[in-house]
């Protein structure tokens, strides 16, 4: 449904994305995962015809996004990252306007407005000005306009940013429910979100695709490392060497000096060091001031993924 | 065309939900009222629309860019242009739709001055010819001024900057008329040809010269074309 081939985009001299290629099959929900500035929005803006690529091609439902831009855009429902809306229109006026722009007739517009207002739970705000709505409700209006014309392809740029946890869950459920009927490309930088809603993930980092897989396979690969943060009162050199001696430890780093310092301990997957560490500290008569298991930040994961690919 | 009308209709409604259209309309009519009264209150006043048609061009230099300043600047500032340009709509349909909306508001406001015309008929015996040509000229002139304003609005996300830009360009196109009288030869001809006011004087005198009509229509098309091109070029950056 979406075919992306070697997309490259320069902003002036700045290379934002480079040779991005991937495919989204009909009825699939695919996540575009990447840290800030990795080129998710750029890719989506090219797919939706907001701007052309510097080189490469993309097709949506078989239509080239540059040569057959109008046909391609007709197939797409798009929610931009910032959820731009006309704040001086009411929700229903706005939806009617967007429907008309997409070539829907009056009857269908009226029917679909009822449906999407139901779907996005906007009933109480139907005749309110969009400018009056809270961020979360604007987000719903954004989704409503996006599915209004029942497009074959949905492109959602970080649809769960800036809304409260309950609505995040609702929004994810909503996207999940679209699976099978519509083809969805959704961008995010939240790792767990991907496994919740997507069948496949395309990971981009610094404008390049670094991995493409199912969420299950990816988390296998990513959970190779665990990390602990610990603060110990005791002679630093001794502490370092003692921790290094523990089974499963791959690396230790120290922050601060003297007899009270923070250590970051990296260990192999599955090696839970907490009990061992506590025992160690007690047996040496040191003081344990803090023990904090840390999950890897997204940046680290991408760094690992990129270095992994380089090694391969 | 349907898309153009959809956009024109939406923009027209938006004009009514903000104070801009009301303020512009009120100021325009107040000034026109002043010029009308001034024209008819002299002894042996002539029953003609000239007294308030000619000054209207000057008022429009100031007001047309205010009417158009929001149209594209705000879309850029709010990011809504992204939704508009990713809809299955051609760029020129967007531009034309917005232009038409501003034209509707302008002609609508202008129609209120027909009240003065009624007064002229009531108290005098005005000549219909110059009246019709005067109004035609004013609509053409206003149309060109709005097109200038729309282009200015596409150039910046800031409404004020857009208004000042439009105002500056219109003022320049106006003063070339005076500049033409200072210089001589080919320079004078060219300056007079591009002047937006020089082409208006005949209309006010009751003369509909095809050349003048063609001038205004060409200016409008050229400016709308440039605006479309500029908006298109934003995609390439
Ligand atoms: N209009 C622009 N002009 C110049 N550079 C831009 C422009 N838009 C984006 N960039 C740059 O291109 C790179 C990719 O940006 P993009 O917005 O696609 O990232 P993203 O993955 O969507 O990030 P985020 O998660 O923060 O939304 C960034 O380094 C950004 O600074
Ligand atoms: Mg983004």
XYZ file of C-alpha atoms and ligand atoms in Angstrom:
581
model
C 0.000 0.000 0.000
C 2.888 2.300 0.784
C 6.124 1.732 -1.079
C 9.090 3.888 -0.261
C 12.216 3.610 -2.356
C 15.497 5.348 -1.614
C 13.955 8.551 -0.349
C 16.497 11.268 0.286
C 15.747 14.764 1.444
C 18.021 17.741 1.823
C 16.963 20.910 3.638
C 19.369 23.236 1.895
C 22.691 21.538 2.551
C 21.398 19.565 5.500
C 20.756 15.899 4.826
C 17.603 15.030 6.779
C 16.932 11.533 5.437
C 19.073 9.321 3.281
C 18.020 6.398 1.109
C 15.031 5.414 3.162
C 13.217 2.366 1.812
C 10.400 0.343 3.306
C 7.019 -1.089 2.491
C 3.708 -1.171 4.264
C 1.309 -3.870 3.146
C -2.420 -3.501 2.914
C -4.138 -3.682 6.292
C -0.911 -3.455 8.244
C -0.087 -1.118 11.109
C 3.541 -0.169 10.842
C 5.456 1.962 13.305
C 8.092 4.441 12.282
C 10.302 4.597 15.323
C 13.154 6.992 15.849
C 14.546 9.524 18.325
C 14.027 13.285 17.924
C 15.365 14.653 14.698
C 15.764 11.255 13.067
C 13.590 12.174 10.092
C 10.172 10.703 10.906
C 8.249 13.875 10.173
C 10.316 14.526 7.071
C 9.482 11.062 5.723
C 5.796 11.513 6.452
C 5.670 14.963 4.886
C 7.105 13.513 1.721
C 4.604 10.647 1.722
C 1.681 13.015 2.167
C 2.843 15.262 -0.649
C 3.578 18.257 1.544
C 7.034 18.414 0.033
C 8.803 16.431 -2.634
C 11.860 14.287 -1.957
C 15.269 15.434 -3.183
C 15.576 12.016 -4.783
C 13.894 8.638 -4.626
C 10.275 7.704 -5.120
C 7.291 6.699 -3.073
C 3.932 5.281 -4.032
C 0.728 5.307 -2.056
C -1.870 2.793 -3.241
C 0.079 2.573 -6.477
C 0.111 6.324 -7.139
C 3.428 8.084 -7.336
C 3.405 10.852 -4.739
C 5.012 13.360 -7.080
C 3.697 12.518 -10.541
C 0.219 11.519 -9.383
C 0.175 13.653 -6.275
C -3.524 14.405 -6.341
C -4.560 10.752 -6.648
C -2.081 9.730 -3.959
C -3.295 12.432 -1.585
C -6.887 11.351 -2.147
C -6.024 7.985 -0.567
C -4.470 9.459 2.572
C -5.687 10.662 5.924
C -2.907 12.619 7.603
C -2.428 13.905 11.092
C 0.601 16.202 11.246
C 2.748 16.245 14.349
C 1.571 19.626 15.637
C -2.112 18.823 14.948
C -2.792 22.091 13.147
C -6.447 23.101 13.253
C -8.492 26.188 12.455
C -9.093 27.512 15.937
C -11.796 29.907 14.747
C -14.065 27.133 13.473
C -16.362 24.827 15.383
C -15.587 21.117 15.446
C -18.412 20.184 13.106
C -17.774 23.084 10.696
C -14.143 22.107 10.542
C -14.918 18.479 9.841
C -17.434 19.486 7.173
C -14.800 21.684 5.525
C -12.199 18.920 5.523
C -14.779 16.500 4.135
C -15.675 18.857 1.312
C -12.003 19.335 0.477
C -11.680 15.596 0.114
C -14.537 15.571 -2.350
C -17.191 14.007 -0.118
C -20.812 14.884 -0.822
C -23.056 16.558 1.748
C -24.928 13.433 2.794
C -21.802 11.406 3.312
C -20.178 14.271 5.210
C -23.120 14.461 7.615
C -23.133 10.701 8.131
C -19.381 10.473 8.630
C -19.231 13.460 10.985
C -21.692 11.677 13.258
C -19.592 8.535 13.054
C -16.207 10.102 13.800
C -17.584 12.305 16.553
C -18.817 9.123 18.159
C -15.566 7.312 17.524
C -13.421 10.076 18.992
C -15.899 10.914 21.778
C -16.326 14.510 20.783
C -20.091 14.569 21.277
C -20.122 17.287 23.921
C -17.861 19.563 21.921
C -19.436 19.281 18.509
C -20.473 22.921 18.310
C -17.601 24.383 20.296
C -14.857 26.441 18.748
C -11.694 24.412 18.343
C -9.695 27.226 19.930
C -11.537 26.533 23.186
C -10.657 22.844 23.320
C -7.864 21.406 25.426
C -4.836 19.837 23.791
C -6.188 16.330 24.206
C -9.507 17.169 22.587
C -7.754 18.922 19.726
C -5.821 15.737 19.234
C -9.126 13.904 18.935
C -10.335 16.394 16.359
C -7.078 15.760 14.505
C -7.774 12.050 14.447
C -11.404 12.631 13.523
C -10.470 14.670 10.448
C -7.934 12.048 9.540
C -10.366 9.114 9.428
C -13.346 11.185 8.257
C -13.166 10.219 4.594
C -12.345 6.577 5.336
C -9.024 6.776 3.541
C -7.204 3.626 2.526
C -4.020 4.879 4.159
C -3.576 6.676 7.468
C -0.414 8.553 8.285
C -0.200 9.630 11.904
C 2.741 11.643 13.169
C 3.189 10.994 16.896
C -0.531 10.765 17.661
C -0.072 10.114 21.385
C 2.181 13.042 22.254
C 0.824 15.555 24.727
C -2.306 13.763 25.878
C -3.103 12.222 29.223
C -2.443 8.516 29.906
C -6.086 7.491 29.642
C -6.400 9.093 26.251
C -3.117 7.574 25.185
C -4.592 4.159 25.870
C -7.782 5.098 24.012
C -5.880 6.452 21.037
C -3.739 3.339 20.814
C -6.849 1.179 20.973
C -8.391 3.260 18.224
C -5.380 2.764 15.985
C -5.292 -0.937 16.762
C -8.922 -1.239 15.745
C -8.124 0.174 12.336
C -5.880 -2.786 11.625
C -7.077 -4.906 8.748
C -9.428 -2.276 7.360
C -6.970 0.504 6.817
C -3.275 0.682 6.294
C -1.576 2.712 8.987
C 1.856 4.272 9.255
C 2.365 5.750 12.689
C 5.465 7.485 13.987
C 6.536 7.455 17.588
C 9.557 7.576 19.792
C 7.973 5.496 22.513
C 9.308 1.980 22.337
C 6.555 0.114 24.237
C 3.910 1.863 22.159
C 5.232 0.188 19.068
C 4.868 -3.292 20.491
C 1.342 -2.437 21.575
C -0.052 -1.275 18.284
C 2.224 -2.241 15.431
C 2.749 -5.447 13.539
C 6.011 -4.219 12.164
C 8.514 -1.520 13.038
C 10.811 0.498 10.860
C 13.514 2.101 12.947
C 15.247 5.171 11.658
C 18.187 6.928 13.156
C 19.886 10.027 11.786
C 17.885 9.770 8.601
C 18.605 6.149 7.834
C 16.711 2.906 8.314
C 18.694 0.942 10.865
C 16.310 -1.944 11.444
C 13.021 -3.331 10.227
C 11.364 -6.145 12.113
C 8.450 -7.272 14.240
C 8.304 -5.704 17.699
C 8.913 -9.112 19.323
C 12.127 -9.773 17.446
C 13.290 -6.261 18.110
C 12.838 -6.365 21.836
C 14.774 -9.632 21.888
C 17.660 -7.896 20.249
C 17.396 -4.774 22.324
C 17.214 -6.351 25.739
C 20.795 -7.542 25.476
C 21.834 -5.120 28.147
C 20.719 -4.091 31.571
C 21.846 -1.214 33.646
C 21.960 -0.372 37.324
C 22.737 2.839 39.070
C 24.173 2.477 42.523
C 25.621 4.822 45.135
C 28.105 3.368 47.591
C 30.090 4.761 50.472
C 33.469 3.052 50.434
C 36.944 3.294 48.888
C 36.346 3.902 45.213
C 39.096 1.734 43.762
C 38.112 -1.249 45.884
C 34.469 -0.835 45.031
C 35.214 -0.696 41.311
C 37.284 -3.819 41.265
C 34.864 -5.711 43.515
C 31.934 -4.902 41.239
C 33.936 -5.853 38.163
C 34.495 -9.216 39.758
C 30.780 -9.989 39.945
C 29.387 -12.505 37.465
C 27.547 -10.974 34.528
C 28.979 -7.473 34.798
C 30.138 -6.109 31.463
C 31.184 -2.597 32.438
C 31.315 -0.204 35.379
C 31.585 3.571 35.310
C 32.146 5.897 38.217
C 30.774 9.373 38.788
C 32.322 11.526 41.480
C 35.164 10.535 43.758
C 36.184 10.251 47.405
C 34.571 7.638 49.553
C 31.105 8.261 48.245
C 30.429 7.820 44.534
C 27.836 6.855 41.945
C 28.472 3.833 39.785
C 26.712 2.794 36.636
C 26.855 -0.932 36.102
C 26.134 -2.594 32.783
C 25.349 -6.274 32.828
C 24.345 -9.063 30.537
C 20.670 -9.716 29.985
C 18.967 -11.721 32.663
C 21.749 -11.200 35.180
C 19.942 -9.511 38.046
C 22.776 -8.114 40.126
C 20.798 -6.436 42.843
C 21.032 -9.158 45.477
C 24.669 -9.882 44.713
C 25.486 -6.195 45.032
C 23.692 -5.802 48.312
C 25.472 -8.832 49.724
C 28.804 -7.522 48.508
C 28.337 -4.117 50.111
C 27.297 -5.644 53.423
C 30.150 -8.141 53.543
C 32.719 -5.390 52.953
C 31.150 -3.073 55.491
C 30.452 -0.302 52.951
C 27.324 1.786 52.894
C 24.640 1.283 50.250
C 23.029 4.656 49.607
C 21.062 4.039 46.468
C 20.251 1.183 44.120
C 18.332 1.930 41.008
C 17.659 -0.374 38.068
C 17.548 1.668 34.848
C 16.056 0.856 31.520
C 17.930 1.936 28.448
C 16.965 5.266 27.015
C 15.814 5.368 23.452
C 18.978 7.166 22.410
C 21.091 4.370 23.795
C 19.003 1.774 22.041
C 19.451 3.532 18.731
C 23.125 3.961 19.353
C 23.382 0.260 20.030
C 21.327 -0.617 16.996
C 23.441 1.564 14.770
C 26.720 0.238 16.093
C 25.328 -3.289 15.809
C 24.553 -2.745 12.140
C 28.010 -1.357 11.576
C 29.613 -4.433 13.056
C 27.485 -6.724 10.941
C -13.621 24.629 -9.115
C -15.617 22.949 -6.384
C -12.581 23.054 -4.129
C -12.109 26.738 -4.880
C -15.662 27.452 -3.829
C -15.320 25.311 -0.706
C -12.308 27.338 0.340
C -13.862 30.660 -0.674
C -16.967 29.867 1.358
C -14.971 28.853 4.410
C -12.822 31.999 4.235
C -15.847 34.232 3.795
C -17.406 32.756 6.912
C -14.129 33.211 8.776
C -14.164 36.911 7.875
C -17.416 37.262 9.734
C -16.130 35.484 12.824
C -13.266 37.934 13.264
C -13.444 41.703 13.729
C -11.169 42.451 10.752
C -13.873 42.483 8.109
C -16.182 44.637 10.251
C -13.464 47.126 11.114
C -12.218 47.394 7.543
C -15.784 47.757 6.292
C -16.679 50.366 8.879
C -13.564 52.456 8.247
C -14.064 52.261 4.498
C -17.695 53.343 4.701
C -16.980 56.084 7.230
C -14.295 57.600 5.011
C -16.481 57.227 1.938
C -19.286 58.947 3.809
C -16.989 61.818 4.629
C -15.897 62.250 1.012
C -19.491 62.020 -0.178
C -20.664 64.716 2.190
C -17.710 66.880 1.292
C -18.435 66.482 -2.417
C -22.138 67.286 -2.241
C -22.030 70.070 0.346
C -20.322 72.642 -1.867
C -22.613 75.144 -3.669
C -23.757 73.907 -7.080
C -22.419 70.456 -6.301
C -22.337 68.060 -9.169
C -24.571 64.991 -8.795
C -21.860 62.430 -9.482
C -20.071 59.594 -7.745
C -16.664 61.029 -8.563
C -16.426 62.722 -5.209
C -16.201 59.449 -3.363
C -15.063 57.027 -6.067
C -11.637 58.601 -6.633
C -10.649 58.862 -2.953
C -11.675 55.230 -2.534
C -8.542 54.136 -4.372
C -6.440 55.822 -1.748
C -8.429 54.230 1.082
C -7.951 50.841 -0.570
C -4.182 51.193 -0.604
C -4.459 51.176 3.171
C -7.292 48.734 3.685
C -6.876 46.007 1.050
C -3.702 44.565 2.632
C -5.470 44.495 5.995
C -8.281 42.470 4.473
C -5.895 39.935 2.968
C -3.150 39.825 5.603
C -4.608 36.841 7.450
C -5.382 34.644 4.444
C -2.048 32.882 3.937
C 0.111 34.241 6.758
C -2.047 32.658 9.430
C -2.068 29.280 7.640
C 1.707 29.310 7.764
C 1.870 30.400 11.368
C -0.671 27.848 12.594
C 0.707 25.073 10.405
C -2.701 24.497 8.825
C -1.120 24.998 5.413
C 0.277 21.500 5.870
C -3.232 20.053 6.016
C -4.441 22.196 3.147
C -1.551 21.286 0.865
C -1.786 17.589 1.696
C -5.483 17.520 0.838
C -6.365 16.484 -2.699
C -6.555 20.115 -3.769
C -4.464 21.961 -6.317
C -2.418 24.879 -5.066
C -4.094 27.363 -7.395
C -7.511 26.301 -6.124
C -6.447 27.262 -2.614
C -5.100 30.637 -3.741
C -8.068 31.457 -5.932
C -10.518 30.443 -3.200
C -8.897 32.746 -0.702
C -8.734 35.571 -3.216
C -12.409 35.228 -4.045
C -13.333 35.423 -0.369
C -11.532 38.737 0.024
C -13.154 39.996 -3.173
C -16.593 39.054 -1.853
C -16.001 41.024 1.332
C -14.710 44.024 -0.632
C -17.581 44.086 -3.132
C -20.019 43.509 -0.273
C -18.657 46.531 1.569
C -18.652 48.587 -1.600
C -22.312 47.774 -2.182
C -23.177 49.767 0.923
C -22.083 52.924 -0.913
C -25.042 52.409 -3.254
C -26.905 54.215 -0.533
C -25.106 57.410 -1.560
C -26.045 56.705 -5.149
C -29.687 56.470 -4.111
C -29.329 59.843 -2.406
C -27.879 61.295 -5.591
C -30.873 60.072 -7.571
C -33.237 61.372 -4.936
C -31.845 64.878 -4.846
C -30.304 65.248 -8.276
C -30.112 63.929 -11.768
C -26.803 62.068 -12.018
C -25.325 60.704 -15.210
C -25.508 56.903 -15.148
C -22.531 56.229 -17.440
C -19.721 57.576 -15.243
C -21.389 55.952 -12.279
C -21.225 52.468 -13.792
C -17.705 52.970 -15.119
C -16.627 54.362 -11.761
C -17.879 51.318 -9.904
C -16.400 48.952 -12.501
C -13.061 50.716 -12.177
C -13.193 50.564 -8.405
C -13.917 46.843 -8.391
C -11.034 46.243 -10.807
C -8.743 48.470 -8.789
C -9.773 46.802 -5.534
C -9.313 43.398 -7.146
C -5.741 44.269 -8.058
C -5.036 45.708 -4.613
C -6.349 42.538 -2.947
C -4.163 40.403 -5.207
C -1.152 42.432 -4.099
C -2.213 41.883 -0.496
C -2.616 38.136 -1.002
C 0.858 37.822 -2.478
C 2.215 39.722 0.516
C 0.358 37.332 2.804
C 2.004 34.321 1.189
C 5.472 35.710 1.817
C 5.411 35.687 5.606
C 3.779 33.930 8.551
C 3.357 37.298 10.245
C 0.124 39.175 9.544
C 1.494 42.601 10.389
C 4.526 42.145 8.172
C 2.205 40.980 5.413
C -0.007 44.072 5.748
C 2.951 46.451 5.767
C 4.458 44.717 2.735
C 1.208 44.950 0.788
C 0.769 48.545 1.827
C 4.309 49.399 0.689
C 3.930 47.754 -2.702
C 0.577 49.434 -3.352
C 1.981 52.789 -2.342
C 4.894 52.292 -4.721
C 2.550 51.385 -7.563
C 0.616 54.543 -6.754
C 3.504 56.985 -6.626
C 4.952 55.804 -9.938
C 2.125 57.861 -11.386
C 3.576 61.020 -9.856
C 7.119 59.958 -10.669
C 6.037 59.660 -14.298
C 5.290 63.366 -14.358
C 8.792 64.252 -13.202
C 10.780 62.141 -15.637
C 10.345 62.224 -19.389
C 10.556 59.983 -22.416
C 10.326 56.200 -22.232
C 10.776 56.197 -18.451
C 7.656 58.238 -18.021
C 5.660 55.926 -20.268
C 6.769 52.845 -18.392
C 6.147 54.386 -14.995
C 2.687 55.406 -16.049
C 1.987 51.982 -17.494
C 2.740 50.174 -14.235
C 0.973 52.697 -12.052
C -2.126 51.219 -10.519
C -3.785 54.637 -10.222
C -2.985 55.960 -13.700
C -5.217 53.278 -15.175
C -8.017 54.283 -12.891
C -8.482 57.948 -13.847
C -10.339 57.173 -17.065
C -12.911 55.067 -15.218
C -13.614 57.956 -12.873
C -14.202 60.186 -15.901
C -16.729 57.755 -17.314
C -14.492 56.192 -19.923
C -14.181 52.413 -20.077
C -11.003 51.795 -21.992
C -10.362 48.126 -22.820
C -6.659 48.664 -22.253
C -7.293 49.653 -18.655
C -9.577 46.698 -18.030
C -6.962 44.393 -19.521
C -4.324 45.996 -17.301
C -6.171 45.234 -14.078
C -7.214 41.745 -15.093
C -3.644 40.971 -16.130
C -2.282 42.309 -12.860
C -4.679 40.113 -10.899
C -3.804 36.984 -12.877
C -0.103 37.693 -12.698
C -0.188 38.239 -8.933
C -2.310 35.152 -8.277
C 0.060 33.164 -10.451
C 3.059 34.463 -8.505
C 1.344 33.685 -5.216
C 0.608 30.128 -6.339
C 4.180 29.727 -7.499
C 5.496 31.018 -4.231
C 3.334 28.692 -2.163
C 4.395 25.821 -4.410
C 8.029 26.745 -3.950
C 7.636 26.471 -0.185
C 7.218 22.763 -0.743
C 10.665 22.611 -2.253
C 12.447 24.017 0.752
N 12.000 22.809 7.480
C 13.226 22.389 7.876
N 14.335 23.066 7.528
C 15.567 22.648 7.910
N 15.791 21.545 8.633
C 14.741 20.816 9.020
C 13.409 21.193 8.656
N 12.553 20.281 9.168
C 13.333 19.380 9.814
N 14.638 19.690 9.726
C 15.761 18.907 10.273
O 15.704 17.609 9.725
C 15.972 16.627 10.711
C 14.832 15.630 10.767
O 13.697 16.295 11.278
P 12.300 15.601 11.481
O 11.339 16.676 11.883
O 11.965 14.806 10.298
O 12.612 14.652 12.728
P 11.587 13.781 13.579
O 12.074 12.381 13.507
O 10.201 14.030 13.173
O 11.854 14.337 15.037
P 10.833 14.527 16.275
O 10.767 13.221 16.984
O 11.512 15.562 17.100
O 9.528 14.988 15.722
C 16.196 17.382 12.000
O 17.572 17.455 12.237
C 15.625 18.743 11.775
O 16.368 19.714 12.467
Mg 8.589 14.730 14.061
